Short mmCIF file of C-alpha atoms in Angstrom, two decimals:
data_model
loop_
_atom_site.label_atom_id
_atom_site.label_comp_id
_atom_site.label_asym_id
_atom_site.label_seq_id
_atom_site.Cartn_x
_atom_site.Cartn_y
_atom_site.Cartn_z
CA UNK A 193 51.01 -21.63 -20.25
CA UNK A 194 48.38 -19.13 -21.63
CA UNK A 195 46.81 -16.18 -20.32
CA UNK A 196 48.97 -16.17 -17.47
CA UNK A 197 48.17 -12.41 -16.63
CA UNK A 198 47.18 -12.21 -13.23
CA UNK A 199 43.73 -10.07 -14.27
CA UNK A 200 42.48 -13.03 -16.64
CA UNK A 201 40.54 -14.56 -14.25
CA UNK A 202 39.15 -11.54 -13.26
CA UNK A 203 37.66 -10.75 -16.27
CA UNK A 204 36.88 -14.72 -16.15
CA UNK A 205 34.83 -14.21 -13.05
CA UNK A 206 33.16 -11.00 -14.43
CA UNK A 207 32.22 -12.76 -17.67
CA UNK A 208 30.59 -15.50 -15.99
CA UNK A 209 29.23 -13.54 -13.57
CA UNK A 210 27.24 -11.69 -16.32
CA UNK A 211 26.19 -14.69 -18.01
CA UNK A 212 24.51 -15.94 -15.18
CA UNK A 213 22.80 -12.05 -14.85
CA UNK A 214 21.23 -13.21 -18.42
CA UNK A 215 19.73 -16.55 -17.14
CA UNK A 216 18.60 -15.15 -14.07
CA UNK A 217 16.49 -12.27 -16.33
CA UNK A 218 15.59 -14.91 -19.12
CA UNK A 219 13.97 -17.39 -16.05
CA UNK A 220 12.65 -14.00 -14.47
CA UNK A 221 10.85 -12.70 -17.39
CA UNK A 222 9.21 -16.13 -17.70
CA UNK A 223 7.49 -15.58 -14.11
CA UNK A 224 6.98 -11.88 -14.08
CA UNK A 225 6.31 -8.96 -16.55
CA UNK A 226 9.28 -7.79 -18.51
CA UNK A 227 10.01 -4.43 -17.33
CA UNK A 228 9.62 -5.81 -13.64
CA UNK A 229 12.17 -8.98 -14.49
CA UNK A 230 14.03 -6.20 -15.74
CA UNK A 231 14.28 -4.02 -12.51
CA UNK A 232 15.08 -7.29 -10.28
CA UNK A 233 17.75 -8.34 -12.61
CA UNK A 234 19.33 -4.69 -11.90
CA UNK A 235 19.09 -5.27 -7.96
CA UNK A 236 21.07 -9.18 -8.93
CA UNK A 237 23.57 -7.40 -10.79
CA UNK A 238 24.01 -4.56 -8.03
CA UNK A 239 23.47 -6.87 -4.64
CA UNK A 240 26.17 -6.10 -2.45
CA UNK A 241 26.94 -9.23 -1.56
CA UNK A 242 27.83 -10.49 -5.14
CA UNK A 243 29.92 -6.94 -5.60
CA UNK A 244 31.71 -7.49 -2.54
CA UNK A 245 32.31 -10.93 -3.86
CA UNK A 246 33.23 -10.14 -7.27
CA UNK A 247 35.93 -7.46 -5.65
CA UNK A 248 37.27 -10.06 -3.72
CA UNK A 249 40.75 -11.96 -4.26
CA UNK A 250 40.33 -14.85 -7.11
CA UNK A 251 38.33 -17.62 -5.77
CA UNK A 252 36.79 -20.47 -8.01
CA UNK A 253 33.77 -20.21 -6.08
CA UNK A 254 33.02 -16.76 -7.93
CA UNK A 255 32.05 -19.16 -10.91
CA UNK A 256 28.99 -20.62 -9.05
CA UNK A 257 26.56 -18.14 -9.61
CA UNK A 258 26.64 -19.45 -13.15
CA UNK A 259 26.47 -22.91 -13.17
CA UNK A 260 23.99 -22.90 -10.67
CA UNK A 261 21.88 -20.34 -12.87
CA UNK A 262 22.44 -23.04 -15.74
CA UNK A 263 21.34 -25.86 -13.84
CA UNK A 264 18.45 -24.65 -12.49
CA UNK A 265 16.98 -22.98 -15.93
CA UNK A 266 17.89 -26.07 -17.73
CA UNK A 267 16.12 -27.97 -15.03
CA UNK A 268 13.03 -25.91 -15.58
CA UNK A 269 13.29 -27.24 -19.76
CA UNK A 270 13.70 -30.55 -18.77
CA UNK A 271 16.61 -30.62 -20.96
CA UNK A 272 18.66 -33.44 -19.09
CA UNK A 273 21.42 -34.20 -21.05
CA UNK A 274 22.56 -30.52 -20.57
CA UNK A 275 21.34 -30.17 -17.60
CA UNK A 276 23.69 -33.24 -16.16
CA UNK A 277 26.70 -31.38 -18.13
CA UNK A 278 26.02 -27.78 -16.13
CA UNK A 279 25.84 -30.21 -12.70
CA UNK A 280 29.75 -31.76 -14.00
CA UNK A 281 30.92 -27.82 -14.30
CA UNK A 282 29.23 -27.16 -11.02
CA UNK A 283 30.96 -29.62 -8.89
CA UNK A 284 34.45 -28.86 -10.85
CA UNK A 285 34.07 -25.15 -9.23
CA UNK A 286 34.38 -26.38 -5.42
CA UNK A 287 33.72 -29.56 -3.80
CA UNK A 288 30.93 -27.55 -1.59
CA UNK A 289 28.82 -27.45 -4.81
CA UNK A 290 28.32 -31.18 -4.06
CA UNK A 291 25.92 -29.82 -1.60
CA UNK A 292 23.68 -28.20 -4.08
CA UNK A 293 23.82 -31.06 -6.49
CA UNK A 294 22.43 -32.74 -4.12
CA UNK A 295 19.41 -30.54 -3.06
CA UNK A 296 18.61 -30.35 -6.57
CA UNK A 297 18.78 -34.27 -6.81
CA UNK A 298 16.08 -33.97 -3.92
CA UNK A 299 14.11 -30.82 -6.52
CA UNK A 300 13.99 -34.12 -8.97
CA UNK A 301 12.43 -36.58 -6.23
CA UNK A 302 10.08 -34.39 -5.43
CA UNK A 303 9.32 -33.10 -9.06
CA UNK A 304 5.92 -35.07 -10.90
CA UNK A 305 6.72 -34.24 -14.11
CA UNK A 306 9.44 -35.88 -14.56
CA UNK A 307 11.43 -39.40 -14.32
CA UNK A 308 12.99 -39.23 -10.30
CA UNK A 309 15.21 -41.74 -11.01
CA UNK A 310 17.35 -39.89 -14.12
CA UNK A 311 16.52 -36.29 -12.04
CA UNK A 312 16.37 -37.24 -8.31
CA UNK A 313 18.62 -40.57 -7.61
CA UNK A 314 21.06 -40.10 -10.11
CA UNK A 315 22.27 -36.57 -9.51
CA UNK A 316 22.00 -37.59 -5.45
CA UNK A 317 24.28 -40.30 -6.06
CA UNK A 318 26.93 -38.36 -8.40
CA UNK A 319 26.84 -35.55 -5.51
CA UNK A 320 27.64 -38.11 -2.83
CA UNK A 321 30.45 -40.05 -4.30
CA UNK A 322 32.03 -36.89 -5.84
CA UNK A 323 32.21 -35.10 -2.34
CA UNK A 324 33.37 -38.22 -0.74
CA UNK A 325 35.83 -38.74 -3.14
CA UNK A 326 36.82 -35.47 -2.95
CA UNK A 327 36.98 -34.81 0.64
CA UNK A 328 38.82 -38.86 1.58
CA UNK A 329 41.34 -38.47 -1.32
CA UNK A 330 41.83 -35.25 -3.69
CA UNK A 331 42.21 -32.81 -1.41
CA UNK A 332 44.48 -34.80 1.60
CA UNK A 333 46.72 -35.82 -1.56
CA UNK A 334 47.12 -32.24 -3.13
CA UNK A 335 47.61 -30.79 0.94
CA UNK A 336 50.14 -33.36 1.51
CA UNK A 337 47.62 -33.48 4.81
CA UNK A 338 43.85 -34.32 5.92
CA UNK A 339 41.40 -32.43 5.15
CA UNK A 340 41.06 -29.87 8.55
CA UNK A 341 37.81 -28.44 7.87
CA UNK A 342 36.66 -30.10 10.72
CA UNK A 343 38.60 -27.72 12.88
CA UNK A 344 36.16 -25.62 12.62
CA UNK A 345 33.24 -26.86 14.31
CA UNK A 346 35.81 -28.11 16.63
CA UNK A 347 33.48 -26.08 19.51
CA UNK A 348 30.52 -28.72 19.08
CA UNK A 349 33.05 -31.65 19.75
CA UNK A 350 35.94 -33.56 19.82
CA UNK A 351 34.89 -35.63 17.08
CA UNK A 352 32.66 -36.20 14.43
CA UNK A 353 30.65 -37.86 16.11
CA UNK A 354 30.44 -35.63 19.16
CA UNK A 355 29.77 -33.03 16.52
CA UNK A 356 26.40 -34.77 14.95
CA UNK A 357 25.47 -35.92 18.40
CA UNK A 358 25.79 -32.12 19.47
CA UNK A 359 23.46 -30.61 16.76
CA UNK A 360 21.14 -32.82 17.95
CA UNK A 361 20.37 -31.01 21.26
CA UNK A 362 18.29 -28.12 21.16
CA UNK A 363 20.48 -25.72 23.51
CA UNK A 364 22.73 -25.85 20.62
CA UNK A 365 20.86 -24.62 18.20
CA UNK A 366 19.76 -22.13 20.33
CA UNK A 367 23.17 -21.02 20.94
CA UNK A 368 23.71 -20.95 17.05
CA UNK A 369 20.72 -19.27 15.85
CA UNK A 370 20.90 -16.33 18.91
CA UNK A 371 24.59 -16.02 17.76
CA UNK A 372 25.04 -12.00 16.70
CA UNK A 373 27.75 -12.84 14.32
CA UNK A 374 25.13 -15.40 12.47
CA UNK A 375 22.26 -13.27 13.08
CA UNK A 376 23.94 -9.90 11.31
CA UNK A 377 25.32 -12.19 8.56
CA UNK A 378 21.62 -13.58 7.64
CA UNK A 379 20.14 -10.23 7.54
CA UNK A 380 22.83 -8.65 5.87
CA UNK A 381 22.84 -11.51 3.09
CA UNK A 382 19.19 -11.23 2.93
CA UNK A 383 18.57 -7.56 3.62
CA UNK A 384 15.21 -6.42 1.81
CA UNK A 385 14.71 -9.74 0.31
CA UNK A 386 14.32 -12.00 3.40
CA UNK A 387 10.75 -12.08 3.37
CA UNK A 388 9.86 -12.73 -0.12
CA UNK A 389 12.80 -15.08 -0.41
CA UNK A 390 11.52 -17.58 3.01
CA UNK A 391 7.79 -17.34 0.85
CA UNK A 392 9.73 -19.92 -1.36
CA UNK A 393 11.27 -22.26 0.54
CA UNK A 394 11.62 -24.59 -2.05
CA UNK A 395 13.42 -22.68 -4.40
CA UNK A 396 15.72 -21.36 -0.83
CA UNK A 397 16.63 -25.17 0.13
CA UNK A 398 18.85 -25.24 -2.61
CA UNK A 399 21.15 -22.91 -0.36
CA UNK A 400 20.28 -24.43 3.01
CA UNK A 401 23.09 -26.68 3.40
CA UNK A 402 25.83 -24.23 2.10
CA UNK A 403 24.40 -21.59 4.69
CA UNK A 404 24.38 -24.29 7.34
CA UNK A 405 27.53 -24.65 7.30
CA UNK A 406 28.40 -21.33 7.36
CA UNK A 407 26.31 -20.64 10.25
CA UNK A 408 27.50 -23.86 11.70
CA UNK A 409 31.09 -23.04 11.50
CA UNK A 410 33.56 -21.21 13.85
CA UNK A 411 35.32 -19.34 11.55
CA UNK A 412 34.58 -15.61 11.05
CA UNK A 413 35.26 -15.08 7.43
CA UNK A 414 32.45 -17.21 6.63
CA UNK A 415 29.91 -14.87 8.21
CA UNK A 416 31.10 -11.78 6.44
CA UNK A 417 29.63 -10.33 3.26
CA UNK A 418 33.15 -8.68 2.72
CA UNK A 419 34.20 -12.36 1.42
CA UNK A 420 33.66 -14.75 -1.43
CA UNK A 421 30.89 -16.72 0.53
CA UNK A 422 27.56 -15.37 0.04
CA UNK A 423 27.94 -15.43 -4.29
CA UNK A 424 27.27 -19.09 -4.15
CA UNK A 425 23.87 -18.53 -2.46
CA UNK A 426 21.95 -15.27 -4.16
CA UNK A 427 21.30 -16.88 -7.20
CA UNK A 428 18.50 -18.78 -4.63
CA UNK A 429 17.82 -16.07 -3.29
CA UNK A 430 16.56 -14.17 -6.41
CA UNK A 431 14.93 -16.77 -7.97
CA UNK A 432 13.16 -16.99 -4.92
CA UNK A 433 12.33 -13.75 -4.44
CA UNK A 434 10.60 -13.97 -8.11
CA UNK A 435 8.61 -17.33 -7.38
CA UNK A 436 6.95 -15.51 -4.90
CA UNK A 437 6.53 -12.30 -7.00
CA UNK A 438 4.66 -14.58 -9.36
CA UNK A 439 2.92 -16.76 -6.57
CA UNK A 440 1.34 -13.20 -4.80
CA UNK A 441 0.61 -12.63 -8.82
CA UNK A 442 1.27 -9.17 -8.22
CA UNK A 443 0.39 -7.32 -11.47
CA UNK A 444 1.35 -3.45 -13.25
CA UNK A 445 2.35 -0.73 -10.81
CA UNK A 446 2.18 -2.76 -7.57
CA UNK A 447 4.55 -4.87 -8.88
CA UNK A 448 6.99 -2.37 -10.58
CA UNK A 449 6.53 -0.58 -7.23
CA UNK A 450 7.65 -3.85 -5.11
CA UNK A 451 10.78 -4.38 -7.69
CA UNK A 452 11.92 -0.78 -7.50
CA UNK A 453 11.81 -0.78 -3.70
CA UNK A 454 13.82 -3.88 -3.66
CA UNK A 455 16.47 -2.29 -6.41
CA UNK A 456 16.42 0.43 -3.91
CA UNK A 457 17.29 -1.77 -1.16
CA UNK A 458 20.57 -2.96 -2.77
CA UNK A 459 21.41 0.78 -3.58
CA UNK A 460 21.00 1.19 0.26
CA UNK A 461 23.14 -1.66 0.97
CA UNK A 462 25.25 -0.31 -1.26
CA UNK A 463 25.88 2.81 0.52
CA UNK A 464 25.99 1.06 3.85
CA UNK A 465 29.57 -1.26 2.52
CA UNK A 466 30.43 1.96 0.50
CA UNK A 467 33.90 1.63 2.27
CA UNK A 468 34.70 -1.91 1.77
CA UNK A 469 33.26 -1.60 -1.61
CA UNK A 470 35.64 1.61 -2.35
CA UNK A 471 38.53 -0.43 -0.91
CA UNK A 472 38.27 -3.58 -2.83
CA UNK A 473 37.81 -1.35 -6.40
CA UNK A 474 40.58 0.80 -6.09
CA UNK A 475 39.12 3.80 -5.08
CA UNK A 476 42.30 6.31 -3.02
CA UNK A 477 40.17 8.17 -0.72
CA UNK A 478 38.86 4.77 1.20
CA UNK A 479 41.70 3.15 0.29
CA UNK A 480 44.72 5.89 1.78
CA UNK A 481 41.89 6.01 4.80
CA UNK A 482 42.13 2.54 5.50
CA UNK A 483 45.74 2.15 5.18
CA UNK A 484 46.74 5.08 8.13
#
């Protein structure tokens, strides 16, 4: 084997992770001034969540950020043989990304300017079969076992069809959506950028059904910034966050004004996971703390 030294991927992870820092300011300088795409690129690169996530053990999902970046600029070009390429990467990273192939297959239905059968059906389709697939035979054959996600929602039902039939009732939701675990790990994924985000839902649904099931699910790992989970959904986020920048056609120091308070935001963030931040790079002071 090659490059067998275990920091590889981390500087893997890192390099992708900055490539995708590039697309995000080349499709935010396209919507907003420069200097402005400039300043919200800073608060990307310095979001909490994606630090925490980037300090975190090697995961393939760290990749994500990237492909997804890809896909949706090269969307925007209507380039589509590249475009289909970035969506083959994408679902090689996890078989979750499935989910966001998917939602963009629905970005191509809905899109006029385009033809919805190459953009909308066909990408639906590929994200279907892949994550069936994927979910009925890869993974039970490299486990040796089924697949057990299903343990975790194990609380709505016995099976999965007490599970659907569950999150159908309304007292269920209610029980979700009041939960304080979900509730803190919304705000804390959102944090200055929930309202200008939820201004572009259509850019947001892209992330829906990965935070669904994170929501959804019983485990509490998944509702921590301190893991790997929340890189796969800021790149939404962001782009968000600058469709409605544009949309509100804020202009000059109002809108340098907006983008600094939202880079400041992250810097308060920042200060607020200071420890687990400390811990995860290496730092003695939180890290001899944490360890008595």
């Amino acid at each position: 084997c090659i490059f067998t030294h275990p920091l590889t991927f981390t500087f893997v992870q890192i390099v992708f992770f900055l490539l995708s820092v590039w697309l995000f300011y080349l499709m935010a300088v396209k919507e907003i001034d420069k200097f402005p795409a400039l300043l919200i690129t800073a608060a990307y690169l310095f979001c909490p969540p994606n630090l925490l996530a980037l300090c975190h053990d090697h995961n393939a999902e760290s990749l994500s950020p990237f492909f997804i970046m890809l896909a949706v600029y090269l969307f925007r070009k209507n380039k589509a043989a590249p475009y289909f390429v970035s969506l083959f990467f994408l679902l090689l990273v996890k078989e979750n990304m499935a989910f966001v192939v998917a939602m963009l297959g629905i970005w191509g239905l809905l899109a006029r300017d385009r033809n919805r059968l190459v953009w909308g059906v066909l990408p639906l389709a590929i994200a279907c079969i892949y994550f069936i697939f994927v979910y009925a035979c890869i993974i039970p054959f490299f486990r040796g076992a089924p697949y057990t996600v299903w343990s975790r929602y194990a609380y709505l039902g016995a099976t999965k069809k007490e599970i659907f039939q569950s999150l159908l009732k309304f007292t269920t939701w209610k029980k979700i959506l009041t939960n304080p675990l979900n509730q803190n790990f919304v705000l804390s994924l959102f944090s200055v950028f929930l309202l200008p985000a939820l201004l572009s839902p259509f850019i947001l649904m892209l992330m829906l059904p990965i935070l669904g099931y994170h929501i959804l699910s019983d485990f509490v790992p998944e509702k921590s910034l301190y893991n790997v989970y929340a890189l796969s959904m800021t790149p939404m986020i962001f782009l968000a966050t600058v469709h409605t920048l544009k949309k509100f056609e804020l202009k000059g120091i109002v809108l340098i004004l907006v983008c600094l308070f939202l880079l400041g935001g992250c810097f308060v963030q920042m200060h607020k996971y200071r420890v687990p931040l400390a811990i995860k790079t290496g730092f003695s002071h939180y890290s001899n703390d944490a360890d008595k």
